[in-house]
Amino acid sequence: MALRVYNTLTRQKEPFQTVQPGRVGMYVCGPTVYKPSHVGHMVGPVIFDTVKRFLTYLGYQVTWVVNITDVDDKLIVEASKQNTTVSALAERVTADYCKNLERLGVTGIDHMPRATHYIGEIVGIIQGLIEKGYAYPAGGDVYFDISRDDDYGKLCNRDPEQLEAGARIEVSEKKRNPGDFALWKGAKPGEPQWDSPWGPGRPGWHIECSAMSMKLLGVTLDIHGGGLDLQFPHHENELAQSESFSDAPFVRYWMHNGLMRIEGEKVSKTREEEQKKKAILGVSEVLQKNEPETLRLLLLNTHYRSPIEYGENRLNEVRRSLEGFYRFFERYQRVTGNSFYELQAPTTRAQSPSRDLGETSPWFASWRSFVEHMEDDFNSGGAIGVLYELLNRLNRFADEKKIEAGGAAVDVEEFSRGVFVLRELSQILGLFREPPAAKCGGNDQLVAGLMQLLIDLRNEARKAKNFALGDQIRKRLAELNITLEDRPGGKTDWRLG
RNA sequence: GGCCCCUUAGCCAAGCGGUAAGGCAGCGGAUUGCAAAUCCGCCAUCCCCGGUUCAAAUCCGGGAGGGGCCUCCA
């Protein structure tokens, strides 16, 4: 099988072919940095991070760009509200954004260009568009003339005529057609501004993406991603201006991710207050209260084009399902003495030992099935299902071979091969990068010592058949949210929760 | 009004013409002194109505319900 990707432009899955063999240029629309991000803002980054990981696994050299919109009306308003400058506000919010991406394991972004750093390029493109007759200056602004662009609306099936009928578009006497959009906005006094042939002003919303993607990735992008809500007008307009300027196809594959919702409704700014009552929206807060990969797994569990159901319940369910993995990793460590998290698995298929395991290996089917799911338009949900199955197979293998009670060396070896497959595959999803926050009192020597003392006392009581006392110790510990687990060999482990 | 999309068990969710993955919860069993953990088993005919086909959750038509976009939005 080979990779197939759904393209919004054609509304179907297509075989994946890049402009340059072996290389992928991927551009994903990033945030306007005027407010700390909410959970919905993390959907795209996590998904496309996974897309990059998988493409890399397939052997592609991926360059991924996420833009930062650091000048715009909302920023101007918010900055004056906070009595700070637009650039200071932008820097602060950007830092918060990046910190959260890092926690979530979004590590693959190669460039994060700021719109304000590309004013020269932006002006150049606008000038080119005017020269070619696609744009016109009007009273300090510059607009793109959609009537000059034959295939305007092709991404979203928009008919320019009907844009007028819609009549919900901002009315401006400066525009020739209601659907025309600003490439350059003349500055009002006190607003951030840059010089241009049309007077001082700032770029319109869409043009920065055309300018930065072209500069960093070339005229034709392999992948352009973003939320479904950006299809129109943002991507439609990007597409129109870019192709009008370059005369080359702008994007090979348009990928749009589904939006996050709470009780069936899109997580949005307009309903923010109402939704806050139902679930935690702020990313920083969510990640403080949850293992970051809980959110990552929640996002990846649903196919990227579908809406993602979010809420406290979902978070809890996913957390519980992760516990199974965490316990297994402890089991693996008990058996081999090695940390799962420190296993060095290859990040490309070419270097993978999994593909050579062969049909007879109990782990091979999992590996193949996982890759096939991902090759089918990045079906991470299906791939995660494979991971759970693999987990189950590994536990069963360990049970059957009695691997914890001093199993045969060959079995331990076979077991380790399977664990290695799990390491390799989970890495593609960016999961299990590091151990979850301490489940056993951290490195606290005192707690560890006291726990050992209690465990020893309980085990002595049990040996003396004084189960009442033993059970009392366990019960009292349970009241403190501590669970004891007796191992076959007579050893007892403990954990929080 | 226009353009998209969705509807699978209590909840989340995969499925893309060949007879329903997986997770959470629940139930029964193995194991355990009892637990915990793990394992085994059980738990849906896919919103409704027609049609195409040897065969449809999957394709077509109609209906019902839900969502997104057309205004800032990941």
XYZ file of C-alpha atoms (C1' of nucleotides) in Angstrom:
571
model
C 0.000 0.000 0.000
C 0.980 3.568 -0.459
C 0.028 6.771 1.249
C -3.268 8.319 0.251
C -4.348 11.764 1.355
C -7.753 13.404 1.274
C -7.690 16.657 -0.634
C -10.320 19.254 0.185
C -9.968 20.701 -3.301
C -11.051 17.499 -5.037
C -13.046 16.075 -2.127
C -11.419 12.708 -2.428
C -8.422 10.707 -1.352
C -5.521 10.894 -3.751
C -2.195 9.106 -3.991
C 0.466 11.235 -2.347
C 2.921 12.748 -4.770
C 5.208 15.569 -3.847
C 6.584 18.363 -5.985
C 10.117 17.231 -5.341
C 10.690 13.541 -4.835
C 11.314 12.701 -1.218
C 10.604 16.176 0.058
C 7.498 17.663 1.610
C 6.742 21.318 2.179
C 3.938 21.680 4.707
C 2.311 24.917 5.776
C -0.218 25.113 8.561
C -2.079 28.232 9.613
C -1.132 29.174 13.127
C -2.715 31.425 15.697
C -3.376 35.101 15.907
C -1.556 35.775 19.118
C -3.834 38.057 21.070
C -5.057 35.670 23.762
C -3.712 32.524 25.448
C -4.704 29.506 23.411
C -7.611 27.252 24.212
C -7.732 23.504 23.633
C -9.112 23.917 20.130
C -5.939 25.657 19.041
C -3.948 22.535 19.780
C -5.855 20.296 17.396
C -4.059 21.353 14.224
C -0.546 21.357 15.676
C -0.927 17.900 17.220
C -2.417 16.456 14.059
C 0.123 17.909 11.706
C 2.943 17.031 14.050
C 1.764 13.469 13.707
C 1.486 13.876 9.950
C 5.088 15.015 9.884
C 6.205 12.157 12.099
C 4.548 9.650 9.827
C 5.818 11.227 6.618
C 9.269 11.187 8.137
C 8.751 7.556 9.002
C 7.966 6.887 5.351
C 11.256 8.498 4.428
C 10.247 12.016 3.445
C 12.280 15.049 4.324
C 9.599 17.304 5.741
C 9.810 21.049 6.224
C 6.956 22.325 8.333
C 5.983 25.967 8.694
C 3.468 27.385 11.161
C 2.879 31.092 10.907
C 2.262 33.499 13.724
C -0.098 36.352 12.970
C 1.278 39.111 15.126
C -0.559 42.095 13.759
C -4.287 42.408 13.277
C -7.359 44.197 14.587
C -7.857 41.924 17.563
C -4.267 42.387 18.668
C -4.593 46.140 18.399
C -7.731 46.159 20.515
C -6.372 43.748 23.115
C -3.053 45.542 23.421
C -4.683 48.860 24.130
C -7.003 47.179 26.602
C -4.002 45.805 28.444
C -2.145 49.041 28.049
C 0.747 47.377 26.295
C 2.137 47.328 22.778
C 1.042 45.002 20.037
C 4.469 43.469 19.768
C 4.840 42.905 23.509
C 1.445 41.239 23.634
C 2.267 39.119 20.619
C 5.537 37.958 22.135
C 3.924 37.004 25.400
C 1.101 35.033 23.813
C 3.458 33.381 21.337
C 5.671 32.186 24.166
C 2.650 30.669 25.909
C 1.597 28.991 22.681
C 5.023 27.483 22.112
C 5.308 26.243 25.650
C 2.062 24.332 25.311
C 3.072 22.876 21.981
C 6.210 21.584 23.558
C 4.346 19.960 26.433
C 2.107 18.230 23.933
C 5.063 16.823 22.079
C 4.685 19.027 19.030
C 8.335 19.073 18.186
C 8.428 19.100 14.409
C 7.854 22.754 13.507
C 10.796 24.027 11.473
C 9.810 27.650 11.024
C 7.454 29.948 12.854
C 7.529 33.089 10.793
C 5.955 36.286 12.115
C 3.824 38.247 9.693
C 5.526 41.469 10.670
C 8.890 40.110 9.596
C 7.712 39.649 6.027
C 6.315 43.072 5.196
C 8.760 43.491 2.321
C 7.671 40.247 0.677
C 4.027 41.070 1.274
C 4.345 44.470 -0.364
C 6.135 42.849 -3.279
C 3.333 40.403 -3.903
C 0.668 43.074 -3.648
C 2.558 45.160 -6.149
C 2.774 42.206 -8.490
C -0.939 41.601 -8.190
C -1.699 45.222 -9.001
C 0.573 45.108 -12.026
C -1.167 42.020 -13.314
C -4.529 43.623 -12.847
C -5.736 41.381 -10.024
C -5.697 44.062 -7.388
C -6.459 47.748 -7.063
C -5.570 50.437 -4.578
C -8.467 52.336 -3.101
C -8.131 55.125 -0.598
C -5.064 53.836 1.221
C -6.236 50.199 1.058
C -5.522 47.624 -1.605
C -8.118 45.023 -2.563
C -8.030 41.811 -4.492
C -10.536 41.875 -7.347
C -12.246 38.483 -7.326
C -14.006 39.185 -10.611
C -10.618 39.067 -12.360
C -9.877 35.593 -11.061
C -11.620 33.004 -13.256
C -11.631 30.166 -10.813
C -12.251 32.111 -7.641
C -14.249 29.948 -5.245
C -12.948 26.609 -6.420
C -11.807 25.434 -3.028
C -15.137 25.946 -1.292
C -17.556 25.875 -4.215
C -18.269 29.508 -3.750
C -20.008 31.346 -6.536
C -18.870 34.996 -6.613
C -22.368 36.027 -7.688
C -23.824 34.471 -4.610
C -21.354 36.185 -2.392
C -23.306 39.302 -3.228
C -26.584 37.621 -2.518
C -25.288 36.594 0.875
C -24.971 40.280 1.680
C -23.411 39.571 5.038
C -20.051 40.717 3.880
C -18.684 43.921 5.275
C -19.948 46.743 3.162
C -17.317 49.082 1.900
C -17.636 51.657 -0.821
C -14.018 51.148 -1.635
C -14.613 47.627 -2.939
C -15.556 46.932 -6.526
C -17.228 43.635 -5.638
C -18.595 42.705 -2.236
C -16.371 39.630 -2.213
C -13.161 41.573 -2.737
C -10.832 41.321 0.202
C -8.130 43.542 1.628
C -4.520 42.874 0.783
C -3.376 46.027 2.506
C -5.145 48.098 5.088
C -4.343 51.778 5.454
C -3.447 52.648 9.032
C -5.535 54.797 11.268
C -3.587 57.103 13.576
C -1.889 55.246 16.382
C -2.096 51.833 14.747
C 0.963 49.768 13.924
C 2.047 50.677 10.430
C 4.605 50.113 7.752
C 5.413 52.221 4.706
C 4.128 51.109 1.360
C 3.549 52.541 -2.098
C -0.093 53.063 -1.018
C 0.723 54.847 2.165
C 1.318 53.618 5.708
C -0.625 50.557 6.729
C -0.507 46.849 7.494
C -1.132 43.621 5.626
C -4.599 42.131 5.262
C -5.308 38.844 6.917
C -4.660 36.419 4.072
C -1.642 37.825 2.305
C 0.917 36.943 4.989
C 0.376 33.246 4.408
C 0.973 33.578 0.692
C 4.105 35.600 1.267
C 5.631 33.443 3.971
C 4.810 30.093 2.439
C 6.227 31.172 -0.879
C 9.373 32.509 0.711
C 10.001 29.502 2.932
C 8.611 26.614 0.901
C 8.361 27.746 -2.712
C 5.413 28.572 -4.958
C 3.751 25.179 -4.685
C 3.179 23.651 -1.286
C 2.766 19.934 -0.917
C 0.451 20.245 2.048
C -1.485 23.189 3.324
C -3.312 22.547 6.548
C -5.635 24.346 8.895
C -8.944 24.118 10.655
C -12.117 23.501 8.706
C -13.287 26.942 9.666
C -10.458 28.475 7.691
C -11.575 27.072 4.367
C -13.568 30.157 3.646
C -12.670 32.867 3.309
C -9.071 32.502 4.417
C -7.828 29.620 2.311
C -9.991 30.491 -0.652
C -8.434 33.934 -0.681
C -4.925 32.682 -0.114
C -5.390 30.377 -3.036
C -6.735 33.104 -5.285
C -3.994 35.608 -4.590
C -1.180 33.076 -4.646
C -2.065 31.500 -7.962
C -2.872 34.838 -9.524
C 0.554 36.035 -8.516
C 2.668 32.998 -9.313
C 0.741 31.333 -12.139
C 1.614 28.044 -10.484
C -0.585 25.688 -8.474
C -0.507 26.898 -4.899
C -1.152 23.682 -3.025
C -1.113 20.011 -3.870
C -3.099 18.738 -0.896
C -5.415 20.873 1.162
C -5.874 19.202 4.523
C -8.515 20.522 6.905
C -8.877 19.264 10.418
C -12.206 18.933 12.210
C -13.048 21.280 15.016
C -13.195 20.543 18.664
C -16.572 20.515 20.251
C -18.223 20.365 23.610
C -21.545 18.578 23.778
C -21.795 18.734 20.034
C -20.973 22.407 19.623
C -17.825 23.965 18.277
C -15.452 25.337 20.873
C -15.486 28.998 20.037
C -14.739 32.438 21.297
C -18.341 33.513 21.023
C -19.539 30.754 23.314
C -16.500 30.808 25.516
C -18.165 31.761 28.788
C -20.901 29.202 28.403
C -18.466 26.450 27.460
C -16.064 27.228 30.253
C -18.710 26.009 32.648
C -18.746 22.640 30.943
C -15.051 21.992 30.598
C -11.650 23.534 30.988
C -10.761 25.403 27.843
C -7.404 27.001 28.588
C -4.613 24.767 27.388
C -2.208 25.739 30.118
C -4.783 24.850 32.722
C -5.709 21.559 31.096
C -2.090 20.531 30.862
C -1.512 21.439 34.453
C -4.305 19.147 35.583
C -3.707 16.354 33.090
C -0.807 14.465 31.690
C -0.220 16.319 28.391
C -0.357 13.132 26.408
C -3.883 12.565 27.683
C -4.901 15.507 25.554
C -2.669 14.392 22.725
C -4.221 10.941 22.686
C -7.713 12.395 22.927
C -7.030 14.499 19.841
C -5.491 11.671 17.868
C -8.131 9.152 18.767
C -10.591 10.749 16.368
C -9.882 10.934 12.669
C -8.429 14.320 11.869
C -11.240 15.357 9.544
C -13.959 14.637 12.095
C -15.124 16.811 14.936
C -13.488 15.934 18.233
C -15.692 15.518 21.263
C -14.089 17.180 24.256
C -14.968 17.381 27.923
C -13.916 16.339 31.412
C -15.425 12.926 30.817
C -13.450 12.371 27.677
C -10.282 13.435 29.429
C -10.971 10.961 32.232
C -11.743 8.112 29.880
C -8.575 8.670 27.929
C -6.556 8.952 31.101
C -7.835 5.603 32.292
C -7.038 3.994 28.988
C -3.482 5.331 29.223
C -3.033 3.718 32.627
C -2.949 0.349 30.919
C 0.121 1.401 29.000
C 1.825 2.939 31.992
C 1.347 -0.247 34.025
C 2.659 -2.277 31.177
C 5.784 -0.160 30.940
C 6.374 -0.833 34.626
C 5.898 -4.496 33.952
C 8.417 -4.321 31.142
C 10.850 -2.700 33.505
C 10.300 -5.389 36.135
C 11.053 -8.031 33.531
C 14.033 -6.519 31.773
C 15.229 -3.783 34.070
C 15.007 -1.378 31.128
C 12.976 1.773 30.866
C 10.510 1.756 28.013
C 10.955 5.475 27.638
C 14.621 5.124 26.979
C 14.302 2.598 24.210
C 15.822 3.991 21.044
C 13.497 3.062 18.230
C 14.124 4.214 14.674
C 12.068 7.114 13.353
C 12.079 5.891 9.770
C 10.697 2.746 8.270
C 13.901 2.157 6.336
C 15.759 1.562 9.592
C 12.994 -0.381 11.229
C 13.632 -3.907 12.414
C 9.861 -4.400 12.628
C 9.451 -4.807 8.890
C 11.881 -7.700 8.951
C 10.134 -9.597 11.707
C 8.241 -11.595 9.143
C 4.804 -13.183 9.123
C 5.688 -15.673 11.820
C 6.305 -13.001 14.402
C 3.362 -12.336 16.694
C 4.145 -8.631 16.499
C 4.447 -8.250 12.771
C 0.714 -8.035 12.099
C 0.426 -5.130 14.509
C 3.224 -3.260 12.829
C 1.794 -3.755 9.374
C -1.742 -2.927 10.388
C -0.632 0.248 12.107
C 1.258 1.452 9.058
C -1.625 0.614 6.767
C -4.019 2.612 8.889
C -1.711 5.602 8.820
C -1.210 5.294 5.098
C -4.942 5.600 4.673
C -5.227 9.340 5.097
C -3.501 9.348 8.472
C -6.084 7.250 10.260
C -4.632 7.715 13.703
C -7.795 6.456 15.383
C -7.505 3.102 13.689
C -3.784 3.051 14.389
C -4.383 3.649 18.088
C -6.741 0.698 18.112
C -3.839 -1.395 16.854
C -1.717 -0.133 19.731
C -4.270 -1.319 22.282
C -4.361 -4.694 20.603
C -0.609 -4.915 20.660
C -0.645 -4.016 24.341
C -3.076 -6.838 24.965
C -0.958 -9.312 23.011
C 2.123 -8.353 24.956
C 0.403 -8.768 28.300
C -0.973 -12.118 27.254
C 2.419 -13.239 26.061
C 3.917 -12.219 29.381
C 1.175 -14.070 31.248
C 1.396 -17.243 29.189
C 5.153 -17.457 29.329
C 5.155 -16.557 33.008
C 7.781 -14.088 32.045
C 7.783 -12.229 35.332
C 8.543 -15.286 37.389
C 11.880 -15.829 35.711
C 10.840 -16.731 32.183
C 13.056 -18.387 29.613
C 15.628 -16.165 27.957
C 14.184 -16.800 24.486
C 10.778 -15.660 25.680
C 12.146 -12.525 27.237
C 13.869 -11.816 23.953
C 10.704 -12.325 21.958
C 8.818 -10.188 24.454
C 11.378 -7.423 24.087
C 11.036 -7.484 20.321
C 7.323 -6.878 20.700
C 7.884 -4.052 23.140
C 10.273 -2.525 20.653
C 7.542 -2.529 18.016
C 5.272 -0.753 20.488
C 8.008 1.800 21.103
C 8.494 2.398 17.413
C 4.803 2.777 16.643
C 3.859 4.910 19.620
C 6.689 7.231 18.670
C 5.004 7.908 15.341
C 2.045 9.251 17.273
C 4.323 11.185 19.597
C 3.190 9.209 22.623
C 5.112 8.050 25.695
C 7.959 10.441 25.160
C 8.599 10.555 28.862
C 7.257 8.908 31.998
C 4.032 10.348 33.367
C 4.344 12.602 36.382
C 5.412 10.644 39.434
C 2.878 8.040 40.424
C 4.754 6.875 43.483
C 5.692 9.876 45.506
C 8.449 10.901 43.142
C 11.965 10.650 44.419
C 10.952 11.362 47.946
C 13.259 9.125 49.978
C 11.246 9.540 53.108
C 7.975 8.501 51.487
C 9.666 5.584 49.779
C 11.126 4.446 53.087
C 7.852 4.735 54.963
C 6.002 2.893 52.238
C 8.507 0.087 52.329
C 8.096 -0.099 56.063
C 4.320 -0.456 55.775
C 4.621 -2.987 53.000
C 7.065 -5.056 55.029
C 4.824 -4.968 58.085
C 1.822 -5.992 56.029
C 3.688 -8.849 54.393
C 4.852 -10.111 57.760
C 1.288 -10.046 58.995
C 0.177 -11.940 55.908
C 2.883 -14.502 56.385
C 1.578 -15.008 59.906
C -1.919 -15.402 58.400
C -2.966 -12.258 60.186
C -5.005 -11.099 57.210
C -7.134 -8.754 59.269
C -4.115 -6.626 60.036
C -2.748 -6.908 56.512
C -6.039 -5.846 55.002
C -6.361 -3.010 57.439
C -3.038 -1.608 56.327
C -4.101 -1.871 52.706
C -7.463 -0.312 53.408
C -6.005 2.607 55.301
C -3.582 3.206 52.462
C -6.436 3.053 49.964
C -8.102 5.829 51.919
C -4.969 7.840 51.220
C -5.380 7.047 47.521
C -2.570 4.529 47.549
C -3.061 1.159 45.871
C -0.972 -1.900 46.656
C -0.245 -4.551 44.061
C 1.080 -7.934 45.159
C 3.343 -9.563 42.600
C 3.606 -13.293 42.014
C 7.111 -13.475 43.475
C 5.958 -12.078 46.810
C 7.038 -8.554 46.124
C 4.549 -5.712 46.607
C 4.413 -2.490 44.584
C 2.458 0.624 45.355
C 1.108 3.499 43.373
C -1.010 6.583 43.765
C -4.523 6.261 42.446
C -31.060 31.725 1.069
C -26.158 29.363 -0.740
C -21.949 25.865 0.077
C -19.904 21.773 2.845
C -20.052 17.711 6.410
C -21.943 14.214 9.902
C -25.616 10.293 12.128
C -22.112 3.047 14.106
C -23.486 -0.253 21.388
C -24.634 3.639 27.813
C -20.379 7.150 26.270
C -15.987 7.948 22.787
C -14.688 5.794 18.181
C -12.507 2.741 13.465
C -14.812 1.198 9.114
C -14.383 3.709 2.068
C -18.986 -3.062 -1.516
C -17.795 -9.041 1.129
C -20.866 -9.827 6.038
C -19.423 -4.687 12.668
C -11.492 -2.615 15.190
C -10.422 -0.472 19.682
C -11.105 2.469 24.352
C -14.169 3.854 28.783
C -18.162 1.935 31.667
C -20.884 -2.774 32.783
C -21.531 -8.197 33.503
C -19.480 -13.383 34.100
C -14.930 -16.331 34.803
C -9.406 -17.463 35.639
C -5.674 -15.746 39.008
C -5.333 -13.930 44.367
C -5.902 -15.649 51.483
C -8.994 -11.301 49.972
C -7.746 -7.358 46.714
C -5.113 -4.587 42.871
C -2.948 -5.568 38.175
C -3.269 -9.036 34.103
C -5.776 -12.675 31.164
C -10.388 -15.167 29.111
C -15.602 -14.588 27.805
C -20.246 -11.547 27.158
C -22.235 -6.788 25.522
C -24.512 -3.124 18.369
C -26.617 -5.312 12.323
C -24.806 0.466 11.816
C -31.177 7.321 12.173
C -35.698 6.026 8.800
C -37.764 4.654 3.828
C -36.848 3.096 -1.082
C -33.283 1.507 -4.999
C -28.578 -0.689 -7.349
C -25.840 -5.411 -6.452
C -24.854 -12.390 -5.789
C -23.447 -9.182 -1.618
C -24.257 -2.322 1.484
C -22.826 0.526 7.753
C -20.217 1.267 3.182
C -23.010 3.182 -3.670
C -27.710 6.052 -5.513
C -32.546 8.702 -4.359
C -35.880 10.611 -0.638
C -36.938 11.780 4.544
C -35.604 12.994 9.792
C -31.977 14.864 13.152
C -27.225 17.315 14.136
C -22.912 20.303 12.943
C -19.636 23.787 10.212
C -18.855 27.921 6.749
C -20.878 32.271 4.067
C -18.563 37.995 9.715
C -13.067 37.271 13.539
C -11.925 32.052 14.466
C -7.481 26.252 14.766
